[in-house]
Amino acid sequence: MLARHADPIVAIATAPGRGAVGIVRVSGKGIAPLVQALCGRDLRPREAHYLPFRDADGQAIDQGLALYFPAPHSYTGEDVLELQAHGGPVVLQLLLARCLEAAAAARADGGGAVLTGLRVAEPGEFTERAFLNDKIDLAQAEAIADLIDASTAAAARSASRSLTGAFSHEIHALRDALIHLRMLVEATLDFPEEDIDFLQQADAQGQLDRLQQTLARVRQRAQQGALLREGIKVVIAGQPNAGKSSLLNALAGAELAIVTPIAGTTRDKVQQTIQIEGVPLHVIDTAGLRESEDEVERIGIARAWDEIAGADAVLFLHDLSRADTADYAASDAAIAADMAGRLPAAVPVIDVWNKIDCVDEATAARLQGVGRAVRLSARTGAGLEDLRRMLLEVAGWQAAPEGVYIARARHVQALQAVAAHLDEAHMQLQARAPALDILAEELRLAQNALGAITGEFTSDDLLGVIFSSFCIGK
């Protein structure tokens, strides 16, 4: 634990701006002098007290609720004082300043040595202390931030499940099974005369198989949870006037992008996050792709290609009303060839054939190409549901059971590492003459990868990255 973790900390714990209620939170060891200075009395633990919060001259800064949570029964595991006042920014700043002033006065009087170093908290420091004091594990700490940042109802419910420990429970169950298997292998190493017969009698292979099967289920749910948290980046691309802006507006259900019959109306990207079955999709409308002498339009087209290169999926929009003209078809073919050269093979491209309301069914069927494709009308909305289903399909989303928990990319990567180490362990057990020391090492590395998820094996650098993304006061 770093030296700064011993300092008492204080912060405004509510979002900036005006509101009915605002909260100032203090956490640290021995904050009783601060309670007396601000509230003028001792507070019964875990009971709300309505009273004035006083300045150094005894004048009331505000009237509100004060709650005191003695360690270890608090959010951080330390003594915590929470002041709930009116939510004006000036009032809250006055209370924050008063906390720092009272701590300094207590030190000057010689009775507040325990308050030495009271300072404003860094982002995420309250939750970091909860983690360091074993109130929550790292996966639960991340779930707090994910719950706050959730962009869909499904993501919020999944984050709540992770916060209550659903994801951590699965990881701990995997760890316990892995430890038991490691124990068998280590015992065989300690008593080599038993050799492989001991592992066979203990059904080490069966234990490893069951462990891999359980891991596969956890990985599948974690991937779904990561998709709920992160969503995917979808870029709409195509020639000018193919209906890209109309498609963005139709998907979003709002007039976000300007739509005109003039080619080149969209000069820069327009972005909107939508949700389909709770999965966030970050949809980006880009400038029409063509040769242009207009400098502003050329910049927009260059940015469009940048967005396409970084997409998780691309909607390549085609105008059915012009698709049978030679020039238009040639330009579409050139764009398709350029996309193939710029995009990784794993990035799906959906051919969206727009304006089915402008051609007959036979013409639309004749012009539509092969591969992953959908026909629709951005103007009437026909075919939009087919596109939404296809977007979920390319994202890898499956019908979300209630058991899905929120997860992050680092969790998915850690579980991939566990799977790789268990695969190596499986190969060793299947070998005619297993190298038991290598088997033991692979199981140890798998356990370490699991521990990185919950914070049992975590570097200080990673903790800094994780908690710096929190708001101050949480």
Tab-separated table of C-alpha atoms in Angstrom:
chain	number	residue	atom	x	y	z
A	1	MET	CA	0.000	0.000	0.000
A	2	LEU	CA	1.357	3.410	-0.958
A	3	ALA	CA	1.925	6.140	1.651
A	4	ARG	CA	-0.825	8.302	0.176
A	5	HIS	CA	-3.384	5.627	1.082
A	6	ALA	CA	-2.872	6.476	4.762
A	7	ASP	CA	-3.989	10.094	4.252
A	8	PRO	CA	-7.554	11.032	5.176
A	9	ILE	CA	-9.383	12.277	2.078
A	10	VAL	CA	-12.360	14.494	1.323
A	11	ALA	CA	-14.298	15.243	-1.849
A	12	ILE	CA	-17.615	16.344	-3.271
A	13	ALA	CA	-19.288	13.054	-4.156
A	14	THR	CA	-22.051	14.329	-6.431
A	15	ALA	CA	-21.861	15.466	-10.039
A	16	PRO	CA	-21.020	19.125	-10.803
A	17	GLY	CA	-23.939	21.492	-11.188
A	18	ARG	CA	-27.059	22.376	-9.218
A	19	GLY	CA	-29.357	19.807	-7.639
A	20	ALA	CA	-31.663	19.184	-4.736
A	21	VAL	CA	-28.990	17.341	-2.747
A	22	GLY	CA	-25.205	17.379	-2.804
A	23	ILE	CA	-22.820	15.197	-0.817
A	24	VAL	CA	-19.404	15.850	0.714
A	25	ARG	CA	-17.636	12.683	1.843
A	26	VAL	CA	-14.660	12.243	4.187
A	27	SER	CA	-12.767	8.977	4.701
A	28	GLY	CA	-9.818	8.170	6.943
A	29	LYS	CA	-8.719	6.984	10.352
A	30	GLY	CA	-9.869	8.849	13.445
A	31	ILE	CA	-11.997	11.623	11.952
A	32	ALA	CA	-13.897	12.263	15.208
A	33	PRO	CA	-12.405	15.810	15.599
A	34	LEU	CA	-13.780	16.664	12.172
A	35	VAL	CA	-17.236	15.379	13.133
A	36	GLN	CA	-17.215	17.618	16.197
A	37	ALA	CA	-15.999	20.657	14.270
A	38	LEU	CA	-18.619	20.456	11.525
A	39	CYS	CA	-21.586	19.041	13.416
A	40	GLY	CA	-20.920	20.309	16.963
A	41	ARG	CA	-21.700	16.907	18.483
A	42	ASP	CA	-20.936	13.216	18.301
A	43	LEU	CA	-22.988	11.181	15.845
A	44	ARG	CA	-24.496	7.780	16.478
A	45	PRO	CA	-23.112	5.304	13.942
A	46	ARG	CA	-25.158	4.687	10.815
A	47	GLU	CA	-27.977	7.040	11.816
A	48	ALA	CA	-29.002	10.156	9.906
A	49	HIS	CA	-28.849	13.371	11.966
A	50	TYR	CA	-30.492	16.576	10.750
A	51	LEU	CA	-28.394	19.513	11.955
A	52	PRO	CA	-26.549	22.669	10.874
A	53	PHE	CA	-23.063	22.437	9.328
A	54	ARG	CA	-21.078	25.232	10.949
A	55	ASP	CA	-18.125	27.336	9.846
A	56	ALA	CA	-15.173	28.307	12.063
A	57	ASP	CA	-17.222	31.127	13.678
A	58	GLY	CA	-20.120	28.846	14.520
A	59	GLN	CA	-22.344	30.220	11.759
A	60	ALA	CA	-24.411	27.720	9.786
A	61	ILE	CA	-23.181	27.064	6.237
A	62	ASP	CA	-26.262	24.939	5.575
A	63	GLN	CA	-28.710	22.559	7.248
A	64	GLY	CA	-28.639	18.923	6.209
A	65	LEU	CA	-28.108	15.281	7.086
A	66	ALA	CA	-24.900	13.956	8.602
A	67	LEU	CA	-24.048	10.263	8.718
A	68	TYR	CA	-21.069	8.636	10.406
A	69	PHE	CA	-19.838	5.139	9.536
A	70	PRO	CA	-17.065	3.864	11.839
A	71	ALA	CA	-14.499	1.451	10.373
A	72	PRO	CA	-14.686	-1.232	9.192
A	73	HIS	CA	-18.416	-1.000	8.463
A	74	SER	CA	-18.262	1.606	5.715
A	75	TYR	CA	-17.861	1.833	1.962
A	76	THR	CA	-14.090	2.314	2.162
A	77	GLY	CA	-13.471	0.206	5.279
A	78	GLU	CA	-12.263	3.378	7.059
A	79	ASP	CA	-14.139	5.898	9.202
A	80	VAL	CA	-16.478	7.790	6.850
A	81	LEU	CA	-18.378	11.035	7.380
A	82	GLU	CA	-21.032	11.957	4.837
A	83	LEU	CA	-22.634	15.395	4.727
A	84	GLN	CA	-25.799	15.699	2.657
A	85	ALA	CA	-26.523	19.351	1.962
A	86	HIS	CA	-28.373	21.386	-0.637
A	87	GLY	CA	-26.866	20.731	-4.037
A	88	GLY	CA	-25.564	24.168	-4.972
A	89	PRO	CA	-21.943	24.300	-6.114
A	90	VAL	CA	-21.071	27.199	-3.793
A	91	VAL	CA	-22.524	25.441	-0.731
A	92	LEU	CA	-20.621	22.263	-1.478
A	93	GLN	CA	-17.361	24.124	-2.053
A	94	LEU	CA	-17.848	25.906	1.291
A	95	LEU	CA	-18.341	22.567	3.037
A	96	LEU	CA	-15.272	21.118	1.325
A	97	ALA	CA	-13.172	24.105	2.360
A	98	ARG	CA	-14.556	23.880	5.894
A	99	CYS	CA	-13.451	20.225	6.186
A	100	LEU	CA	-9.901	21.126	5.162
A	101	GLU	CA	-9.896	24.161	7.471
A	102	ALA	CA	-11.193	22.165	10.461
A	103	ALA	CA	-8.540	19.481	9.949
A	104	ALA	CA	-5.805	22.135	9.852
A	105	ALA	CA	-7.169	23.769	13.024
A	106	ALA	CA	-7.296	20.430	14.838
A	107	ARG	CA	-3.648	19.801	13.976
A	108	ALA	CA	-2.662	23.295	15.135
A	109	ASP	CA	-4.386	22.696	18.498
A	110	GLY	CA	-2.412	19.501	18.970
A	111	GLY	CA	-5.500	17.345	19.251
A	112	GLY	CA	-5.881	16.290	15.683
A	113	ALA	CA	-2.733	14.391	14.833
A	114	VAL	CA	-4.900	11.697	13.293
A	115	LEU	CA	-6.117	14.230	10.735
A	116	THR	CA	-2.616	14.999	9.489
A	117	GLY	CA	-2.626	15.235	5.728
A	118	LEU	CA	-6.369	15.591	5.033
A	119	ARG	CA	-6.500	16.325	1.321
A	120	VAL	CA	-8.868	16.344	-1.610
A	121	ALA	CA	-9.336	12.835	-3.004
A	122	GLU	CA	-8.021	11.770	-6.383
A	123	PRO	CA	-10.375	10.270	-8.998
A	124	GLY	CA	-11.676	6.898	-7.819
A	125	GLU	CA	-9.774	6.992	-4.543
A	126	PHE	CA	-12.752	6.127	-2.326
A	127	THR	CA	-13.430	2.993	-4.386
A	128	GLU	CA	-9.709	2.216	-4.552
A	129	ARG	CA	-9.614	2.187	-0.754
A	130	ALA	CA	-12.648	-0.086	-0.665
A	131	PHE	CA	-10.665	-2.486	-2.881
A	132	LEU	CA	-7.455	-2.190	-0.857
A	133	ASN	CA	-9.375	-2.772	2.387
A	134	ASP	CA	-11.026	-5.928	0.979
A	135	LYS	CA	-14.534	-4.503	0.901
A	136	ILE	CA	-14.810	-5.356	-2.808
A	137	ASP	CA	-12.592	-7.054	-5.367
A	138	LEU	CA	-11.269	-5.418	-8.533
A	139	ALA	CA	-14.016	-6.748	-10.802
A	140	GLN	CA	-16.646	-5.291	-8.441
A	141	ALA	CA	-14.788	-1.975	-8.317
A	142	GLU	CA	-14.847	-1.779	-12.103
A	143	ALA	CA	-18.546	-2.662	-12.057
A	144	ILE	CA	-19.216	0.478	-9.995
A	145	ALA	CA	-17.790	2.664	-12.762
A	146	ASP	CA	-19.604	0.600	-15.390
A	147	LEU	CA	-22.908	1.016	-13.555
A	148	ILE	CA	-22.427	4.788	-13.477
A	149	ASP	CA	-21.427	4.883	-17.163
A	150	ALA	CA	-24.016	2.373	-18.432
A	151	SER	CA	-25.574	3.612	-21.671
A	152	THR	CA	-28.406	1.055	-21.810
A	153	ALA	CA	-30.769	-0.566	-19.314
A	154	ALA	CA	-29.313	-4.001	-20.099
A	155	ALA	CA	-25.783	-2.739	-19.411
A	156	ALA	CA	-26.929	-1.239	-16.092
A	157	ARG	CA	-28.554	-4.508	-14.988
A	158	SER	CA	-25.468	-6.482	-15.964
A	159	ALA	CA	-23.179	-4.047	-14.131
A	160	SER	CA	-25.380	-4.376	-11.054
A	161	ARG	CA	-24.991	-8.165	-11.180
A	162	SER	CA	-21.217	-7.800	-11.375
A	163	LEU	CA	-21.274	-5.360	-8.462
A	164	THR	CA	-23.122	-7.868	-6.284
A	165	GLY	CA	-20.396	-10.403	-7.062
A	166	ALA	CA	-21.930	-12.633	-9.770
A	167	PHE	CA	-18.870	-12.408	-12.041
A	168	SER	CA	-16.426	-12.656	-9.128
A	169	HIS	CA	-18.217	-15.762	-7.820
A	170	GLU	CA	-17.672	-17.488	-11.184
A	171	ILE	CA	-13.998	-16.525	-11.184
A	172	HIS	CA	-13.531	-17.730	-7.607
A	173	ALA	CA	-15.195	-21.063	-8.448
A	174	LEU	CA	-12.810	-21.510	-11.371
A	175	ARG	CA	-9.876	-20.591	-9.152
A	176	ASP	CA	-10.867	-23.076	-6.448
A	177	ALA	CA	-11.162	-25.906	-8.982
A	178	LEU	CA	-7.819	-24.897	-10.479
A	179	ILE	CA	-6.141	-24.837	-7.052
A	180	HIS	CA	-7.424	-28.344	-6.332
A	181	LEU	CA	-5.981	-29.589	-9.615
A	182	ARG	CA	-2.686	-27.815	-8.923
A	183	MET	CA	-2.560	-29.513	-5.540
A	184	LEU	CA	-2.746	-32.944	-7.195
A	185	VAL	CA	-0.004	-32.116	-9.685
A	186	GLU	CA	2.252	-30.557	-7.043
A	187	ALA	CA	1.771	-33.623	-4.834
A	188	THR	CA	2.864	-35.818	-7.723
A	189	LEU	CA	5.991	-33.696	-8.160
A	190	ASP	CA	6.751	-33.993	-4.447
A	191	PHE	CA	6.318	-37.773	-4.532
A	192	PRO	CA	7.606	-38.810	-7.958
A	193	GLU	CA	7.303	-42.520	-7.201
A	194	GLU	CA	3.522	-42.080	-7.518
A	195	ASP	CA	4.034	-40.574	-11.008
A	196	ILE	CA	1.155	-40.424	-13.449
A	197	ASP	CA	-0.843	-43.232	-11.834
A	198	PHE	CA	-1.697	-40.916	-8.967
A	199	LEU	CA	-3.113	-38.318	-11.362
A	200	GLN	CA	-5.143	-40.937	-13.201
A	201	GLN	CA	-6.632	-42.295	-10.001
A	202	ALA	CA	-7.531	-38.746	-8.914
A	203	ASP	CA	-9.215	-38.161	-12.311
A	204	ALA	CA	-6.972	-35.190	-13.085
A	205	GLN	CA	-7.977	-35.367	-16.752
A	206	GLY	CA	-11.671	-35.306	-15.846
A	207	GLN	CA	-11.133	-32.363	-13.509
A	208	LEU	CA	-9.303	-30.453	-16.236
A	209	ASP	CA	-12.031	-31.220	-18.780
A	210	ARG	CA	-14.726	-29.937	-16.428
A	211	LEU	CA	-12.630	-26.872	-15.692
A	212	GLN	CA	-12.306	-26.113	-19.407
A	213	GLN	CA	-16.038	-26.583	-19.969
A	214	THR	CA	-16.883	-24.192	-17.130
A	215	LEU	CA	-14.328	-21.709	-18.434
A	216	ALA	CA	-15.919	-21.810	-21.884
A	217	ARG	CA	-19.302	-20.845	-20.400
A	218	VAL	CA	-17.761	-18.027	-18.367
A	219	ARG	CA	-15.886	-16.731	-21.424
A	220	GLN	CA	-19.073	-16.698	-23.484
A	221	ARG	CA	-20.937	-14.664	-20.854
A	222	ALA	CA	-17.948	-12.355	-20.374
A	223	GLN	CA	-17.798	-11.670	-24.118
A	224	GLN	CA	-21.496	-10.811	-24.081
A	225	GLY	CA	-20.928	-8.578	-21.053
A	226	ALA	CA	-18.038	-6.802	-22.759
A	227	LEU	CA	-20.269	-6.197	-25.766
A	228	LEU	CA	-22.936	-4.688	-23.495
A	229	ARG	CA	-20.331	-2.366	-22.000
A	230	GLU	CA	-18.350	-1.373	-25.079
A	231	GLY	CA	-20.805	-1.841	-27.940
A	232	ILE	CA	-19.467	-1.735	-31.487
A	233	LYS	CA	-18.481	1.049	-33.862
A	234	VAL	CA	-20.571	0.952	-37.044
A	235	VAL	CA	-19.601	3.199	-39.955
A	236	ILE	CA	-22.021	4.028	-42.769
A	237	ALA	CA	-20.102	4.480	-46.020
A	238	GLY	CA	-20.899	4.833	-49.703
A	239	GLN	CA	-21.204	7.260	-52.566
A	240	PRO	CA	-22.864	10.674	-52.159
A	241	ASN	CA	-26.672	10.674	-52.096
A	242	ALA	CA	-26.922	6.933	-51.425
A	243	GLY	CA	-28.975	7.732	-48.321
A	244	LYS	CA	-26.345	7.483	-45.568
A	245	SER	CA	-27.677	10.391	-43.542
A	246	SER	CA	-31.244	9.170	-44.004
A	247	LEU	CA	-30.196	5.743	-42.719
A	248	LEU	CA	-28.544	7.253	-39.635
A	249	ASN	CA	-31.692	9.267	-38.930
A	250	ALA	CA	-33.871	6.172	-39.419
A	251	LEU	CA	-31.758	4.041	-37.074
A	252	ALA	CA	-31.611	6.790	-34.450
A	253	GLY	CA	-35.274	7.734	-34.803
A	254	ALA	CA	-34.349	11.427	-34.957
A	255	GLU	CA	-33.256	14.039	-37.468
A	256	LEU	CA	-29.567	14.116	-36.633
A	257	ALA	CA	-27.998	14.588	-40.050
A	258	ILE	CA	-28.982	17.054	-42.760
A	259	VAL	CA	-30.603	15.351	-45.744
A	260	THR	CA	-30.737	17.089	-49.160
A	261	PRO	CA	-30.623	15.977	-52.792
A	262	ILE	CA	-27.318	17.839	-53.170
A	263	ALA	CA	-24.291	15.560	-53.416
A	264	GLY	CA	-21.656	16.255	-50.775
A	265	THR	CA	-24.045	17.672	-48.145
A	266	THR	CA	-22.321	15.695	-45.377
A	267	ARG	CA	-18.807	17.122	-45.032
A	268	ASP	CA	-17.820	15.593	-41.705
A	269	LYS	CA	-18.851	12.645	-39.579
A	270	VAL	CA	-22.084	12.646	-37.589
A	271	GLN	CA	-22.196	10.160	-34.719
A	272	GLN	CA	-25.025	8.759	-32.629
A	273	THR	CA	-25.190	5.890	-30.132
A	274	ILE	CA	-28.271	3.724	-30.487
A	275	GLN	CA	-29.207	0.496	-28.747
A	276	ILE	CA	-30.557	-2.743	-30.139
A	277	GLU	CA	-31.700	-5.248	-27.506
A	278	GLY	CA	-29.610	-3.327	-24.994
A	279	VAL	CA	-26.399	-3.476	-27.065
A	280	PRO	CA	-24.948	0.004	-27.730
A	281	LEU	CA	-24.032	0.678	-31.347
A	282	HIS	CA	-21.974	3.778	-32.086
A	283	VAL	CA	-23.179	4.621	-35.594
A	284	ILE	CA	-21.170	7.105	-37.677
A	285	ASP	CA	-22.414	8.766	-40.868
A	286	THR	CA	-19.516	9.822	-43.091
A	287	ALA	CA	-18.964	12.009	-46.126
A	288	GLY	CA	-19.820	10.470	-49.504
A	289	LEU	CA	-16.839	8.708	-51.093
A	290	ARG	CA	-15.883	10.179	-54.467
A	291	GLU	CA	-13.234	12.225	-56.223
A	292	SER	CA	-13.633	15.928	-55.357
A	293	GLU	CA	-11.894	19.214	-56.076
A	294	ASP	CA	-13.534	20.853	-53.030
A	295	GLU	CA	-10.860	21.063	-50.311
A	296	VAL	CA	-13.367	20.882	-47.445
A	297	GLU	CA	-15.105	17.870	-48.967
A	298	ARG	CA	-11.746	16.155	-49.586
A	299	ILE	CA	-10.886	16.530	-45.885
A	300	GLY	CA	-14.267	15.028	-44.997
A	301	ILE	CA	-13.659	12.097	-47.347
A	302	ALA	CA	-10.204	11.492	-45.812
A	303	ARG	CA	-11.796	11.444	-42.375
A	304	ALA	CA	-14.435	9.035	-43.652
A	305	TRP	CA	-11.715	6.575	-44.679
A	306	ASP	CA	-10.089	6.987	-41.252
A	307	GLU	CA	-13.383	6.046	-39.583
A	308	ILE	CA	-13.859	3.086	-41.921
A	309	ALA	CA	-10.371	1.798	-41.093
A	310	GLY	CA	-11.213	1.825	-37.366
A	311	ALA	CA	-14.713	0.337	-37.640
A	312	ASP	CA	-15.973	-2.858	-36.019
A	313	ALA	CA	-18.512	-3.173	-38.855
A	314	VAL	CA	-19.177	-1.206	-42.048
A	315	LEU	CA	-22.535	-0.559	-43.699
A	316	PHE	CA	-21.692	-0.149	-47.395
A	317	LEU	CA	-24.718	1.714	-48.713
A	318	HIS	CA	-25.816	1.278	-52.338
A	319	ASP	CA	-28.489	3.302	-54.167
A	320	LEU	CA	-30.765	0.823	-55.953
A	321	SER	CA	-32.214	3.601	-58.111
A	322	ARG	CA	-28.786	4.171	-59.672
A	323	ALA	CA	-27.169	0.753	-59.267
A	324	ASP	CA	-27.697	-0.302	-62.904
A	325	THR	CA	-25.862	2.725	-64.364
A	326	ALA	CA	-22.322	2.026	-65.521
A	327	ASP	CA	-20.645	4.972	-63.795
A	328	TYR	CA	-22.335	4.321	-60.454
A	329	ALA	CA	-21.565	0.581	-60.548
A	330	ALA	CA	-17.915	1.291	-61.419
A	331	SER	CA	-17.573	3.733	-58.510
A	332	ASP	CA	-19.132	1.208	-56.116
A	333	ALA	CA	-16.699	-1.446	-57.331
A	334	ALA	CA	-13.754	0.917	-56.793
A	335	ILE	CA	-14.928	1.720	-53.244
A	336	ALA	CA	-15.362	-2.002	-52.502
A	337	ALA	CA	-11.830	-2.726	-53.707
A	338	ASP	CA	-10.449	0.133	-51.613
A	339	MET	CA	-12.307	-1.137	-48.519
A	340	ALA	CA	-10.923	-4.625	-49.019
A	341	GLY	CA	-7.403	-3.184	-48.994
A	342	ARG	CA	-7.937	-1.017	-45.914
A	343	LEU	CA	-10.046	-3.250	-43.656
A	344	PRO	CA	-8.841	-6.274	-41.670
A	345	ALA	CA	-10.426	-9.494	-42.878
A	346	ALA	CA	-12.253	-9.914	-39.561
A	347	VAL	CA	-14.229	-6.655	-39.956
A	348	PRO	CA	-17.625	-7.460	-41.512
A	349	VAL	CA	-18.984	-5.358	-44.388
A	350	ILE	CA	-22.762	-5.399	-44.808
A	351	ASP	CA	-24.033	-4.395	-48.246
A	352	VAL	CA	-27.108	-2.255	-47.624
A	353	TRP	CA	-29.229	-1.803	-50.735
A	354	ASN	CA	-31.251	1.336	-50.109
A	355	LYS	CA	-34.317	2.840	-51.816
A	356	ILE	CA	-36.286	-0.370	-52.397
A	357	ASP	CA	-39.301	1.933	-52.539
A	358	CYS	CA	-37.928	3.383	-55.792
A	359	VAL	CA	-37.572	0.116	-57.763
A	360	ASP	CA	-39.654	-3.018	-58.271
A	361	GLU	CA	-38.863	-6.293	-56.515
A	362	ALA	CA	-37.458	-7.981	-59.611
A	363	THR	CA	-35.035	-5.112	-60.256
A	364	ALA	CA	-33.923	-5.045	-56.611
A	365	ALA	CA	-33.288	-8.816	-56.614
A	366	ARG	CA	-31.340	-8.573	-59.883
A	367	LEU	CA	-29.123	-5.702	-58.727
A	368	GLN	CA	-28.399	-6.977	-55.221
A	369	GLY	CA	-25.018	-8.657	-54.983
A	370	VAL	CA	-24.058	-11.806	-53.113
A	371	GLY	CA	-22.776	-12.143	-49.568
A	372	ARG	CA	-23.941	-10.439	-46.385
A	373	ALA	CA	-26.616	-8.003	-47.575
A	374	VAL	CA	-29.949	-6.442	-46.689
A	375	ARG	CA	-32.487	-4.438	-48.707
A	376	LEU	CA	-34.324	-1.513	-47.135
A	377	SER	CA	-35.779	1.945	-47.500
A	378	ALA	CA	-34.324	4.527	-45.147
A	379	ARG	CA	-37.234	6.790	-46.063
A	380	THR	CA	-40.101	4.397	-45.251
A	381	GLY	CA	-38.336	2.191	-42.703
A	382	ALA	CA	-38.981	-1.030	-44.608
A	383	GLY	CA	-36.194	-3.548	-43.950
A	384	LEU	CA	-34.726	-1.715	-40.929
A	385	GLU	CA	-35.521	-4.619	-38.605
A	386	ASP	CA	-33.585	-6.960	-40.869
A	387	LEU	CA	-30.605	-4.611	-40.664
A	388	ARG	CA	-30.834	-4.414	-36.874
A	389	ARG	CA	-30.852	-8.215	-36.597
A	390	MET	CA	-27.860	-8.455	-38.915
A	391	LEU	CA	-25.935	-5.881	-36.876
A	392	LEU	CA	-26.495	-7.933	-33.719
A	393	GLU	CA	-25.378	-11.033	-35.600
A	394	VAL	CA	-22.089	-9.520	-36.810
A	395	ALA	CA	-21.478	-8.095	-33.327
A	396	GLY	CA	-21.638	-11.618	-31.926
A	397	TRP	CA	-24.634	-10.915	-29.713
A	398	GLN	CA	-26.835	-13.767	-28.580
A	399	ALA	CA	-30.212	-13.535	-26.899
A	400	ALA	CA	-29.221	-12.063	-23.546
A	401	PRO	CA	-30.052	-14.293	-20.583
A	402	GLU	CA	-30.571	-12.552	-17.292
A	403	GLY	CA	-27.322	-14.069	-16.028
A	404	VAL	CA	-25.084	-11.911	-18.227
A	405	TYR	CA	-22.732	-9.755	-16.173
A	406	ILE	CA	-20.794	-6.733	-17.305
A	407	ALA	CA	-17.194	-7.360	-18.318
A	408	ARG	CA	-14.295	-5.435	-19.777
A	409	ALA	CA	-11.855	-6.124	-22.569
A	410	ARG	CA	-9.138	-6.916	-20.009
A	411	HIS	CA	-11.380	-9.581	-18.437
A	412	VAL	CA	-11.943	-11.213	-21.826
A	413	GLN	CA	-8.204	-11.135	-22.532
A	414	ALA	CA	-7.409	-12.651	-19.130
A	415	LEU	CA	-9.894	-15.466	-19.726
A	416	GLN	CA	-8.332	-16.074	-23.139
A	417	ALA	CA	-4.964	-16.418	-21.408
A	418	VAL	CA	-6.471	-18.900	-18.913
A	419	ALA	CA	-7.884	-20.943	-21.803
A	420	ALA	CA	-4.500	-20.995	-23.559
A	421	HIS	CA	-2.708	-22.213	-20.417
A	422	LEU	CA	-5.342	-24.886	-19.798
A	423	ASP	CA	-5.007	-26.050	-23.408
A	424	GLU	CA	-1.269	-26.469	-22.828
A	425	ALA	CA	-1.989	-28.334	-19.595
A	426	HIS	CA	-4.415	-30.593	-21.475
A	427	MET	CA	-1.721	-31.413	-24.053
A	428	GLN	CA	0.693	-32.372	-21.275
A	429	LEU	CA	-1.826	-34.673	-19.598
A	430	GLN	CA	-2.539	-36.346	-22.948
A	431	ALA	CA	1.147	-36.944	-23.667
A	432	ARG	CA	2.617	-40.423	-23.323
A	433	ALA	CA	5.206	-39.084	-20.855
A	434	PRO	CA	3.794	-35.874	-19.363
A	435	ALA	CA	6.256	-33.205	-18.246
A	436	LEU	CA	4.704	-32.621	-14.836
A	437	ASP	CA	6.802	-29.551	-14.082
A	438	ILE	CA	5.491	-27.874	-17.262
A	439	LEU	CA	1.958	-28.994	-16.395
A	440	ALA	CA	2.272	-27.432	-12.943
A	441	GLU	CA	3.631	-24.197	-14.408
A	442	GLU	CA	0.775	-23.898	-16.913
A	443	LEU	CA	-1.764	-24.348	-14.115
A	444	ARG	CA	0.038	-21.725	-12.023
A	445	LEU	CA	-0.029	-19.232	-14.905
A	446	ALA	CA	-3.724	-19.948	-15.445
A	447	GLN	CA	-4.405	-19.200	-11.782
A	448	ASN	CA	-2.442	-15.943	-12.006
A	449	ALA	CA	-4.478	-14.868	-15.046
A	450	LEU	CA	-7.690	-15.525	-13.116
A	451	GLY	CA	-6.330	-13.609	-10.137
A	452	ALA	CA	-5.667	-10.571	-12.330
A	453	ILE	CA	-9.429	-10.255	-12.914
A	454	THR	CA	-10.330	-9.935	-9.239
A	455	GLY	CA	-7.130	-8.142	-8.233
A	456	GLU	CA	-5.273	-10.914	-6.442
A	457	PHE	CA	-2.358	-10.459	-8.864
A	458	THR	CA	-2.456	-6.870	-10.091
A	459	SER	CA	0.224	-4.260	-10.728
A	460	ASP	CA	-0.009	-0.769	-9.252
A	461	ASP	CA	0.136	0.615	-12.795
A	462	LEU	CA	-3.048	-1.245	-13.743
A	463	LEU	CA	-4.801	-0.017	-10.596
A	464	GLY	CA	-3.838	3.546	-11.502
A	465	VAL	CA	-5.342	3.196	-14.962
A	466	ILE	CA	-8.562	1.637	-13.670
A	467	PHE	CA	-9.309	4.061	-10.842
A	468	SER	CA	-8.255	7.185	-12.752
A	469	SER	CA	-11.323	6.674	-14.960
A	470	PHE	CA	-13.652	7.176	-11.968
A	471	CYS	CA	-15.124	10.526	-10.998
A	472	ILE	CA	-13.677	12.376	-8.006
A	473	GLY	CA	-15.656	11.495	-4.882
A	474	LYS	CA	-16.379	7.875	-5.879
